[in-house]
Amino acid sequence: MDTIGIPVDSAFQIYTKFVARRLRRRGMPLTEALRHIEEQTPLAKEMLLQEMEERPIIANRAPVLFKFGIMAFRPKLVSGNTLQVSPLVLKGYNADFDGDAMQFHVPTLPEAVQEAYDRLLPSKNLFATSDFKTPAHGPIEEDLLAGLYHASRAKGKSEKPRQHVFRSKEDAIRAWKEGRIS
């Protein structure tokens, strides 16, 4: 619940100055560092991944009407061009899958990074502020609940077991060894 999937192009865009700084500290001229970032070279991607480990993404869904409208996440790269948020935090964002727009930012100061990790991660804000008992996060849609059910159930449990008839004990043992029965 604390991770967010961010597209590679978007990650390079918002982490550009941090990746450029890392490349400059390795002795690379700024123009060459920016070229590496623009071409998304393996060296630039390595620096991007190091920066993403240290700096969270702060995402907000406008309008921010209450505390859970802005949260911090540990970013990870995903393909495509869509921000991927855990279904467990949709309730906090009051979000759905109809094209909601979200903005994301990277904190720059060390104090802001620390505060994001200490106070803005969804796992640090598990309960609603109204009573500090009601869970603030969790699946809200029936299809999400059904998906969780299907993903977590044991394979073949809901299917009616097929009956096997064997002529002898040896036939049953042979079927078990071949993996036709459990």
Short mmCIF file of N, CA and C in Angstrom, two decimals:
data_model
loop_
_atom_site.label_atom_id
_atom_site.label_comp_id
_atom_site.label_asym_id
_atom_site.label_seq_id
_atom_site.Cartn_x
_atom_site.Cartn_y
_atom_site.Cartn_z
N MET A 1 0.81 -1.20 0.00
CA MET A 1 0.00 0.00 0.00
C MET A 1 0.85 1.26 0.00
N ASP A 2 2.13 1.15 0.33
CA ASP A 2 3.00 2.32 0.36
C ASP A 2 3.73 2.57 -0.95
N THR A 3 3.50 1.75 -1.97
CA THR A 3 4.20 1.94 -3.24
C THR A 3 3.26 2.52 -4.28
N ILE A 4 3.86 3.18 -5.25
CA ILE A 4 3.13 3.73 -6.37
C ILE A 4 3.93 3.42 -7.62
N GLY A 5 3.24 3.03 -8.67
CA GLY A 5 3.89 2.77 -9.94
C GLY A 5 3.93 4.04 -10.76
N ILE A 6 5.12 4.43 -11.15
CA ILE A 6 5.27 5.67 -11.92
C ILE A 6 5.89 5.34 -13.27
N PRO A 7 5.34 5.85 -14.36
CA PRO A 7 5.90 5.58 -15.69
C PRO A 7 7.35 6.08 -15.79
N VAL A 8 8.14 5.39 -16.59
CA VAL A 8 9.57 5.71 -16.71
C VAL A 8 9.77 7.14 -17.18
N ASP A 9 9.04 7.56 -18.21
CA ASP A 9 9.21 8.93 -18.72
C ASP A 9 8.88 9.97 -17.66
N SER A 10 7.80 9.74 -16.92
CA SER A 10 7.42 10.67 -15.85
C SER A 10 8.47 10.70 -14.74
N ALA A 11 9.02 9.54 -14.42
CA ALA A 11 10.04 9.48 -13.38
C ALA A 11 11.27 10.28 -13.79
N PHE A 12 11.71 10.11 -15.02
CA PHE A 12 12.86 10.89 -15.49
C PHE A 12 12.53 12.38 -15.48
N GLN A 13 11.31 12.73 -15.80
CA GLN A 13 10.92 14.13 -15.85
C GLN A 13 10.97 14.78 -14.47
N ILE A 14 10.40 14.11 -13.45
CA ILE A 14 10.35 14.77 -12.13
C ILE A 14 11.62 14.58 -11.31
N TYR A 15 12.43 13.59 -11.64
CA TYR A 15 13.68 13.38 -10.93
C TYR A 15 14.89 13.93 -11.70
N THR A 16 14.66 14.70 -12.77
CA THR A 16 15.75 15.17 -13.63
C THR A 16 16.85 15.87 -12.85
N LYS A 17 16.48 16.84 -12.02
CA LYS A 17 17.54 17.61 -11.34
C LYS A 17 18.32 16.76 -10.34
N PHE A 18 17.66 15.77 -9.74
CA PHE A 18 18.35 14.91 -8.79
C PHE A 18 19.30 13.94 -9.50
N VAL A 19 18.84 13.41 -10.63
CA VAL A 19 19.68 12.51 -11.42
C VAL A 19 20.86 13.29 -12.00
N ALA A 20 20.59 14.50 -12.49
CA ALA A 20 21.67 15.34 -13.03
C ALA A 20 22.71 15.64 -11.96
N ARG A 21 22.25 15.91 -10.75
CA ARG A 21 23.19 16.19 -9.65
C ARG A 21 24.05 14.97 -9.36
N ARG A 22 23.45 13.77 -9.36
CA ARG A 22 24.23 12.55 -9.13
C ARG A 22 25.27 12.35 -10.23
N LEU A 23 24.88 12.59 -11.47
CA LEU A 23 25.82 12.43 -12.58
C LEU A 23 26.92 13.49 -12.51
N ARG A 24 26.59 14.71 -12.11
CA ARG A 24 27.59 15.77 -11.95
C ARG A 24 28.59 15.42 -10.86
N ARG A 25 28.10 14.82 -9.77
CA ARG A 25 29.00 14.43 -8.68
C ARG A 25 29.97 13.34 -9.10
N ARG A 26 29.63 12.64 -10.18
CA ARG A 26 30.54 11.62 -10.72
C ARG A 26 31.54 12.23 -11.68
N GLY A 27 31.50 13.58 -11.84
CA GLY A 27 32.46 14.28 -12.69
C GLY A 27 31.99 14.52 -14.11
N MET A 28 30.72 14.32 -14.38
CA MET A 28 30.20 14.48 -15.73
C MET A 28 29.77 15.93 -15.95
N PRO A 29 30.09 16.52 -17.09
CA PRO A 29 29.60 17.87 -17.39
C PRO A 29 28.06 17.88 -17.45
N LEU A 30 27.48 19.03 -17.13
CA LEU A 30 26.03 19.14 -17.05
C LEU A 30 25.35 18.80 -18.38
N THR A 31 25.91 19.29 -19.49
CA THR A 31 25.29 19.01 -20.80
C THR A 31 25.28 17.51 -21.09
N GLU A 32 26.35 16.82 -20.75
CA GLU A 32 26.40 15.37 -20.97
C GLU A 32 25.44 14.65 -20.02
N ALA A 33 25.33 15.12 -18.79
CA ALA A 33 24.40 14.52 -17.83
C ALA A 33 22.97 14.66 -18.33
N LEU A 34 22.63 15.83 -18.84
CA LEU A 34 21.28 16.05 -19.37
C LEU A 34 21.02 15.19 -20.61
N ARG A 35 22.06 14.98 -21.42
CA ARG A 35 21.91 14.11 -22.59
C ARG A 35 21.63 12.68 -22.15
N HIS A 36 22.35 12.21 -21.10
CA HIS A 36 22.12 10.86 -20.57
C HIS A 36 20.68 10.73 -20.07
N ILE A 37 20.19 11.76 -19.40
CA ILE A 37 18.82 11.73 -18.88
C ILE A 37 17.81 11.73 -20.02
N GLU A 38 18.04 12.58 -21.02
CA GLU A 38 17.11 12.65 -22.15
C GLU A 38 17.06 11.33 -22.92
N GLU A 39 18.21 10.69 -23.09
CA GLU A 39 18.27 9.41 -23.82
C GLU A 39 17.97 8.22 -22.91
N GLN A 40 17.80 8.46 -21.62
CA GLN A 40 17.50 7.42 -20.64
C GLN A 40 18.49 6.26 -20.74
N THR A 41 19.76 6.60 -20.67
CA THR A 41 20.82 5.60 -20.76
C THR A 41 20.83 4.72 -19.52
N PRO A 42 21.47 3.56 -19.58
CA PRO A 42 21.55 2.70 -18.39
C PRO A 42 22.17 3.40 -17.18
N LEU A 43 23.16 4.25 -17.41
CA LEU A 43 23.77 4.99 -16.29
C LEU A 43 22.76 5.95 -15.67
N ALA A 44 22.00 6.65 -16.50
CA ALA A 44 20.98 7.57 -15.98
C ALA A 44 19.89 6.79 -15.25
N LYS A 45 19.52 5.63 -15.76
CA LYS A 45 18.49 4.82 -15.11
C LYS A 45 18.99 4.31 -13.76
N GLU A 46 20.27 3.95 -13.69
CA GLU A 46 20.84 3.52 -12.40
C GLU A 46 20.78 4.65 -11.38
N MET A 47 21.12 5.87 -11.80
CA MET A 47 21.07 7.02 -10.90
C MET A 47 19.61 7.32 -10.51
N LEU A 48 18.69 7.16 -11.46
CA LEU A 48 17.28 7.37 -11.18
C LEU A 48 16.79 6.40 -10.11
N LEU A 49 17.15 5.14 -10.24
CA LEU A 49 16.72 4.14 -9.26
C LEU A 49 17.30 4.44 -7.88
N GLN A 50 18.54 4.88 -7.82
CA GLN A 50 19.14 5.25 -6.53
C GLN A 50 18.40 6.43 -5.91
N GLU A 51 18.04 7.39 -6.74
CA GLU A 51 17.33 8.57 -6.24
C GLU A 51 15.93 8.20 -5.78
N MET A 52 15.28 7.29 -6.49
CA MET A 52 13.93 6.87 -6.13
C MET A 52 13.92 6.10 -4.81
N GLU A 53 15.01 5.44 -4.48
CA GLU A 53 15.10 4.75 -3.19
C GLU A 53 15.16 5.74 -2.04
N GLU A 54 15.74 6.91 -2.29
CA GLU A 54 15.92 7.90 -1.23
C GLU A 54 14.78 8.90 -1.11
N ARG A 55 14.12 9.20 -2.22
CA ARG A 55 13.09 10.24 -2.23
C ARG A 55 11.73 9.66 -2.60
N PRO A 56 10.73 9.91 -1.79
CA PRO A 56 9.38 9.42 -2.11
C PRO A 56 8.69 10.31 -3.14
N ILE A 57 7.58 9.84 -3.59
CA ILE A 57 6.69 10.64 -4.45
C ILE A 57 5.55 11.11 -3.56
N ILE A 58 5.21 12.37 -3.66
CA ILE A 58 4.04 12.89 -2.96
C ILE A 58 2.96 13.09 -4.02
N ALA A 59 1.87 12.36 -3.89
CA ALA A 59 0.79 12.41 -4.87
C ALA A 59 -0.44 13.04 -4.25
N ASN A 60 -1.11 13.88 -5.04
CA ASN A 60 -2.37 14.44 -4.56
C ASN A 60 -3.40 14.41 -5.68
N ARG A 61 -4.63 14.27 -5.29
CA ARG A 61 -5.75 14.29 -6.22
C ARG A 61 -6.57 15.53 -5.91
N ALA A 62 -6.61 16.44 -6.85
CA ALA A 62 -7.33 17.69 -6.64
C ALA A 62 -8.83 17.45 -6.76
N PRO A 63 -9.65 18.10 -6.03
CA PRO A 63 -9.29 18.99 -4.92
C PRO A 63 -8.96 18.20 -3.67
N VAL A 64 -8.00 18.69 -2.91
CA VAL A 64 -7.64 18.08 -1.65
C VAL A 64 -8.59 18.62 -0.60
N LEU A 65 -9.55 17.78 -0.22
CA LEU A 65 -10.57 18.24 0.72
C LEU A 65 -10.31 17.79 2.15
N PHE A 66 -9.48 16.79 2.32
CA PHE A 66 -9.18 16.32 3.67
C PHE A 66 -7.81 15.67 3.67
N LYS A 67 -7.40 15.23 4.82
CA LYS A 67 -6.06 14.75 5.09
C LYS A 67 -5.54 13.71 4.10
N PHE A 68 -6.40 12.80 3.66
CA PHE A 68 -5.95 11.70 2.83
C PHE A 68 -5.90 12.07 1.34
N GLY A 69 -6.11 13.31 0.99
CA GLY A 69 -6.03 13.74 -0.39
C GLY A 69 -4.61 13.92 -0.87
N ILE A 70 -3.65 13.92 0.04
CA ILE A 70 -2.25 14.03 -0.31
C ILE A 70 -1.48 13.01 0.52
N MET A 71 -0.76 12.14 -0.16
CA MET A 71 -0.02 11.08 0.52
C MET A 71 1.32 10.85 -0.17
N ALA A 72 2.25 10.28 0.57
CA ALA A 72 3.57 9.96 0.04
C ALA A 72 3.65 8.47 -0.26
N PHE A 73 4.45 8.12 -1.24
CA PHE A 73 4.60 6.72 -1.65
C PHE A 73 6.05 6.44 -2.00
N ARG A 74 6.42 5.19 -1.89
CA ARG A 74 7.72 4.72 -2.38
C ARG A 74 7.52 4.39 -3.86
N PRO A 75 8.23 5.09 -4.76
CA PRO A 75 7.98 4.89 -6.19
C PRO A 75 8.67 3.64 -6.73
N LYS A 76 8.06 3.07 -7.75
CA LYS A 76 8.71 2.02 -8.53
C LYS A 76 8.32 2.24 -9.98
N LEU A 77 9.22 1.90 -10.88
CA LEU A 77 9.01 2.13 -12.30
C LEU A 77 8.04 1.12 -12.88
N VAL A 78 7.15 1.61 -13.75
CA VAL A 78 6.22 0.74 -14.46
C VAL A 78 6.21 1.16 -15.93
N SER A 79 5.81 0.25 -16.79
CA SER A 79 5.70 0.58 -18.20
C SER A 79 4.36 1.28 -18.44
N GLY A 80 4.24 1.88 -19.60
CA GLY A 80 3.01 2.59 -19.92
C GLY A 80 3.11 4.06 -19.54
N ASN A 81 1.97 4.71 -19.45
CA ASN A 81 1.97 6.15 -19.12
C ASN A 81 0.92 6.49 -18.07
N THR A 82 0.61 5.52 -17.22
CA THR A 82 -0.40 5.73 -16.19
C THR A 82 0.19 5.54 -14.81
N LEU A 83 -0.15 6.44 -13.92
CA LEU A 83 0.24 6.31 -12.53
C LEU A 83 -0.55 5.16 -11.91
N GLN A 84 0.10 4.23 -11.23
CA GLN A 84 -0.57 3.07 -10.69
C GLN A 84 -0.59 3.14 -9.17
N VAL A 85 -1.78 3.29 -8.62
CA VAL A 85 -1.97 3.41 -7.18
C VAL A 85 -2.62 2.14 -6.65
N SER A 86 -2.23 1.73 -5.47
CA SER A 86 -2.81 0.54 -4.86
C SER A 86 -4.31 0.73 -4.64
N PRO A 87 -5.10 -0.32 -4.91
CA PRO A 87 -6.54 -0.20 -4.67
C PRO A 87 -6.88 0.04 -3.20
N LEU A 88 -5.95 -0.24 -2.30
CA LEU A 88 -6.22 -0.04 -0.89
C LEU A 88 -6.28 1.43 -0.49
N VAL A 89 -5.70 2.32 -1.28
CA VAL A 89 -5.72 3.74 -0.91
C VAL A 89 -6.73 4.55 -1.71
N LEU A 90 -7.53 3.90 -2.54
CA LEU A 90 -8.53 4.64 -3.33
C LEU A 90 -9.55 5.33 -2.44
N LYS A 91 -9.92 4.68 -1.36
CA LYS A 91 -10.91 5.26 -0.45
C LYS A 91 -10.41 6.57 0.14
N GLY A 92 -9.14 6.61 0.53
CA GLY A 92 -8.57 7.83 1.08
C GLY A 92 -8.53 8.96 0.07
N TYR A 93 -8.26 8.62 -1.18
CA TYR A 93 -8.23 9.62 -2.24
C TYR A 93 -9.61 9.95 -2.78
N ASN A 94 -10.61 9.16 -2.40
CA ASN A 94 -11.94 9.29 -2.99
C ASN A 94 -11.82 9.16 -4.51
N ALA A 95 -11.01 8.20 -4.93
CA ALA A 95 -10.70 8.01 -6.34
C ALA A 95 -11.43 6.80 -6.90
N ASP A 96 -11.51 6.77 -8.21
CA ASP A 96 -12.08 5.62 -8.92
C ASP A 96 -11.31 5.47 -10.23
N PHE A 97 -11.81 4.68 -11.14
CA PHE A 97 -11.08 4.39 -12.36
C PHE A 97 -11.70 5.05 -13.58
N ASP A 98 -12.23 6.26 -13.41
CA ASP A 98 -12.86 6.93 -14.54
C ASP A 98 -12.01 8.07 -15.07
N GLY A 99 -10.71 8.01 -14.88
CA GLY A 99 -9.82 9.02 -15.43
C GLY A 99 -9.49 10.15 -14.49
N ASP A 100 -9.51 9.88 -13.19
CA ASP A 100 -9.15 10.92 -12.23
C ASP A 100 -7.72 11.39 -12.49
N ALA A 101 -7.51 12.69 -12.37
CA ALA A 101 -6.18 13.26 -12.55
C ALA A 101 -5.49 13.39 -11.20
N MET A 102 -4.23 13.00 -11.17
CA MET A 102 -3.44 13.13 -9.94
C MET A 102 -2.13 13.83 -10.29
N GLN A 103 -1.68 14.66 -9.41
CA GLN A 103 -0.39 15.30 -9.56
C GLN A 103 0.60 14.62 -8.63
N PHE A 104 1.86 14.59 -9.02
CA PHE A 104 2.86 14.02 -8.13
C PHE A 104 4.09 14.91 -8.12
N HIS A 105 4.73 14.93 -6.98
CA HIS A 105 5.85 15.83 -6.73
C HIS A 105 6.93 15.06 -5.97
N VAL A 106 8.14 15.61 -5.99
CA VAL A 106 9.25 15.02 -5.25
C VAL A 106 9.73 16.05 -4.23
N PRO A 107 9.78 15.69 -2.96
CA PRO A 107 10.29 16.64 -1.97
C PRO A 107 11.79 16.84 -2.16
N THR A 108 12.25 18.07 -1.96
CA THR A 108 13.66 18.37 -2.20
C THR A 108 14.48 18.41 -0.92
N LEU A 109 13.97 19.04 0.10
CA LEU A 109 14.74 19.18 1.34
C LEU A 109 14.78 17.87 2.13
N PRO A 110 15.88 17.59 2.80
CA PRO A 110 15.94 16.37 3.61
C PRO A 110 14.84 16.31 4.67
N GLU A 111 14.48 17.46 5.23
CA GLU A 111 13.42 17.48 6.24
C GLU A 111 12.08 17.09 5.62
N ALA A 112 11.83 17.54 4.39
CA ALA A 112 10.58 17.21 3.72
C ALA A 112 10.54 15.73 3.36
N VAL A 113 11.67 15.17 2.96
CA VAL A 113 11.74 13.74 2.66
C VAL A 113 11.45 12.94 3.92
N GLN A 114 12.07 13.34 5.02
CA GLN A 114 11.86 12.63 6.29
C GLN A 114 10.41 12.74 6.74
N GLU A 115 9.83 13.92 6.61
CA GLU A 115 8.43 14.09 7.02
C GLU A 115 7.50 13.25 6.15
N ALA A 116 7.80 13.16 4.86
CA ALA A 116 6.98 12.33 3.97
C ALA A 116 7.01 10.88 4.43
N TYR A 117 8.19 10.37 4.77
CA TYR A 117 8.30 8.99 5.22
C TYR A 117 7.67 8.80 6.61
N ASP A 118 7.78 9.78 7.47
CA ASP A 118 7.28 9.65 8.84
C ASP A 118 5.78 9.88 8.97
N ARG A 119 5.21 10.77 8.13
CA ARG A 119 3.83 11.18 8.36
C ARG A 119 2.87 10.99 7.20
N LEU A 120 3.38 10.87 5.96
CA LEU A 120 2.48 10.88 4.82
C LEU A 120 2.29 9.52 4.15
N LEU A 121 3.02 8.51 4.54
CA LEU A 121 2.81 7.18 3.95
C LEU A 121 1.44 6.65 4.37
N PRO A 122 0.73 5.95 3.50
CA PRO A 122 -0.56 5.39 3.88
C PRO A 122 -0.49 4.47 5.09
N SER A 123 0.61 3.73 5.23
CA SER A 123 0.74 2.83 6.39
C SER A 123 0.89 3.59 7.70
N LYS A 124 1.20 4.86 7.65
CA LYS A 124 1.30 5.69 8.86
C LYS A 124 -0.03 6.36 9.18
N ASN A 125 -1.00 6.24 8.28
CA ASN A 125 -2.31 6.88 8.44
C ASN A 125 -3.40 5.84 8.22
N LEU A 126 -3.45 4.85 9.06
CA LEU A 126 -4.38 3.74 8.85
C LEU A 126 -5.81 4.04 9.29
N PHE A 127 -5.98 4.97 10.21
CA PHE A 127 -7.31 5.20 10.77
C PHE A 127 -7.82 6.60 10.45
N ALA A 128 -9.13 6.70 10.29
CA ALA A 128 -9.76 7.99 10.02
C ALA A 128 -9.58 8.91 11.22
N THR A 129 -9.44 10.18 10.95
CA THR A 129 -9.23 11.14 12.03
C THR A 129 -10.50 11.45 12.81
N SER A 130 -11.65 11.03 12.31
CA SER A 130 -12.90 11.32 13.02
C SER A 130 -13.01 10.56 14.33
N ASP A 131 -12.56 9.29 14.35
CA ASP A 131 -12.67 8.52 15.58
C ASP A 131 -11.42 7.69 15.90
N PHE A 132 -10.45 7.69 15.03
CA PHE A 132 -9.21 6.93 15.18
C PHE A 132 -9.46 5.44 15.40
N LYS A 133 -10.59 4.94 14.90
CA LYS A 133 -10.92 3.52 14.97
C LYS A 133 -11.28 2.97 13.60
N THR A 134 -11.97 3.76 12.80
CA THR A 134 -12.43 3.32 11.48
C THR A 134 -11.24 3.27 10.52
N PRO A 135 -11.06 2.17 9.79
CA PRO A 135 -9.95 2.11 8.82
C PRO A 135 -10.13 3.16 7.72
N ALA A 136 -9.07 3.87 7.44
CA ALA A 136 -9.13 4.90 6.41
C ALA A 136 -8.89 4.32 5.03
N HIS A 137 -8.23 3.18 4.95
CA HIS A 137 -7.89 2.57 3.67
C HIS A 137 -8.50 1.19 3.60
N GLY A 138 -8.75 0.76 2.39
CA GLY A 138 -9.29 -0.57 2.16
C GLY A 138 -10.03 -0.59 0.85
N PRO A 139 -10.29 -1.75 0.31
CA PRO A 139 -11.02 -1.81 -0.96
C PRO A 139 -12.44 -1.28 -0.80
N ILE A 140 -12.92 -0.57 -1.80
CA ILE A 140 -14.24 0.04 -1.71
C ILE A 140 -15.21 -0.48 -2.75
N GLU A 141 -14.72 -1.03 -3.80
CA GLU A 141 -15.58 -1.48 -4.88
C GLU A 141 -15.79 -2.99 -4.80
N GLU A 142 -16.95 -3.42 -5.21
CA GLU A 142 -17.26 -4.85 -5.17
C GLU A 142 -16.33 -5.64 -6.06
N ASP A 143 -15.96 -5.08 -7.22
CA ASP A 143 -15.07 -5.82 -8.11
C ASP A 143 -13.68 -5.98 -7.50
N LEU A 144 -13.24 -5.03 -6.70
CA LEU A 144 -11.96 -5.18 -6.02
C LEU A 144 -12.03 -6.30 -4.99
N LEU A 145 -13.13 -6.34 -4.25
CA LEU A 145 -13.31 -7.40 -3.26
C LEU A 145 -13.38 -8.77 -3.94
N ALA A 146 -14.09 -8.83 -5.05
CA ALA A 146 -14.16 -10.10 -5.78
C ALA A 146 -12.80 -10.50 -6.32
N GLY A 147 -12.04 -9.54 -6.80
CA GLY A 147 -10.69 -9.82 -7.29
C GLY A 147 -9.78 -10.33 -6.18
N LEU A 148 -9.86 -9.71 -5.01
CA LEU A 148 -9.07 -10.18 -3.88
C LEU A 148 -9.46 -11.59 -3.48
N TYR A 149 -10.75 -11.87 -3.52
CA TYR A 149 -11.22 -13.21 -3.18
C TYR A 149 -10.66 -14.23 -4.16
N HIS A 150 -10.77 -13.94 -5.45
CA HIS A 150 -10.30 -14.89 -6.45
C HIS A 150 -8.78 -15.04 -6.43
N ALA A 151 -8.08 -13.96 -6.14
CA ALA A 151 -6.62 -14.03 -6.09
C ALA A 151 -6.12 -14.80 -4.88
N SER A 152 -6.88 -14.80 -3.80
CA SER A 152 -6.40 -15.42 -2.57
C SER A 152 -6.92 -16.83 -2.34
N ARG A 153 -7.92 -17.24 -3.09
CA ARG A 153 -8.43 -18.60 -2.86
C ARG A 153 -7.49 -19.63 -3.48
N ALA A 154 -7.52 -20.81 -2.93
CA ALA A 154 -6.68 -21.89 -3.44
C ALA A 154 -7.22 -22.33 -4.79
N LYS A 155 -6.31 -22.68 -5.68
CA LYS A 155 -6.71 -23.11 -7.02
C LYS A 155 -7.54 -24.38 -6.94
N GLY A 156 -8.66 -24.38 -7.64
CA GLY A 156 -9.48 -25.58 -7.77
C GLY A 156 -10.38 -25.87 -6.58
N LYS A 157 -10.36 -25.05 -5.55
CA LYS A 157 -11.18 -25.33 -4.36
C LYS A 157 -12.67 -25.21 -4.65
N SER A 158 -13.05 -24.25 -5.52
CA SER A 158 -14.46 -24.04 -5.76
C SER A 158 -15.03 -25.02 -6.79
N GLU A 159 -14.16 -25.68 -7.53
CA GLU A 159 -14.63 -26.62 -8.54
C GLU A 159 -15.00 -27.94 -7.88
N LYS A 160 -15.99 -28.59 -8.46
CA LYS A 160 -16.40 -29.89 -7.95
C LYS A 160 -15.31 -30.91 -8.28
N PRO A 161 -14.83 -31.65 -7.30
CA PRO A 161 -13.76 -32.60 -7.59
C PRO A 161 -14.23 -33.70 -8.54
N ARG A 162 -13.35 -34.04 -9.48
CA ARG A 162 -13.67 -35.08 -10.44
C ARG A 162 -13.49 -36.44 -9.78
N GLN A 163 -14.43 -37.34 -10.02
CA GLN A 163 -14.33 -38.67 -9.42
C GLN A 163 -13.43 -39.55 -10.28
N HIS A 164 -12.59 -40.32 -9.62
CA HIS A 164 -11.72 -41.27 -10.29
C HIS A 164 -12.10 -42.67 -9.84
N VAL A 165 -12.12 -43.58 -10.77
CA VAL A 165 -12.41 -44.98 -10.46
C VAL A 165 -11.19 -45.79 -10.88
N PHE A 166 -10.69 -46.58 -9.95
CA PHE A 166 -9.52 -47.41 -10.21
C PHE A 166 -9.89 -48.88 -10.07
N ARG A 167 -9.26 -49.71 -10.88
CA ARG A 167 -9.53 -51.14 -10.83
C ARG A 167 -8.77 -51.82 -9.70
N SER A 168 -7.62 -51.21 -9.34
CA SER A 168 -6.82 -51.83 -8.29
C SER A 168 -6.08 -50.75 -7.52
N LYS A 169 -5.50 -51.19 -6.41
CA LYS A 169 -4.69 -50.30 -5.59
C LYS A 169 -3.48 -49.82 -6.38
N GLU A 170 -2.91 -50.70 -7.20
CA GLU A 170 -1.74 -50.34 -8.00
C GLU A 170 -2.07 -49.25 -9.02
N ASP A 171 -3.27 -49.30 -9.62
CA ASP A 171 -3.70 -48.26 -10.57
C ASP A 171 -3.80 -46.91 -9.86
N ALA A 172 -4.30 -46.90 -8.65
CA ALA A 172 -4.41 -45.65 -7.88
C ALA A 172 -3.03 -45.11 -7.54
N ILE A 173 -2.11 -45.97 -7.14
CA ILE A 173 -0.74 -45.54 -6.80
C ILE A 173 -0.05 -45.00 -8.05
N ARG A 174 -0.23 -45.66 -9.19
CA ARG A 174 0.37 -45.21 -10.45
C ARG A 174 -0.19 -43.82 -10.83
N ALA A 175 -1.48 -43.61 -10.67
CA ALA A 175 -2.09 -42.32 -10.97
C ALA A 175 -1.53 -41.22 -10.05
N TRP A 176 -1.33 -41.56 -8.80
CA TRP A 176 -0.75 -40.60 -7.85
C TRP A 176 0.68 -40.25 -8.23
N LYS A 177 1.49 -41.24 -8.60
CA LYS A 177 2.90 -40.99 -8.99
C LYS A 177 2.99 -40.17 -10.26
N GLU A 178 2.03 -40.37 -11.17
CA GLU A 178 2.01 -39.60 -12.42
C GLU A 178 1.45 -38.19 -12.23
N GLY A 179 0.91 -37.91 -11.06
CA GLY A 179 0.39 -36.58 -10.77
C GLY A 179 -1.03 -36.34 -11.26
N ARG A 180 -1.74 -37.39 -11.66
CA ARG A 180 -3.13 -37.24 -12.11
C ARG A 180 -4.08 -37.04 -10.94
N ILE A 181 -3.69 -37.47 -9.74
CA ILE A 181 -4.49 -37.24 -8.52
C ILE A 181 -3.58 -36.76 -7.42
N SER A 182 -4.17 -36.14 -6.42
CA SER A 182 -3.34 -35.64 -5.31
C SER A 182 -3.59 -36.48 -4.09
#
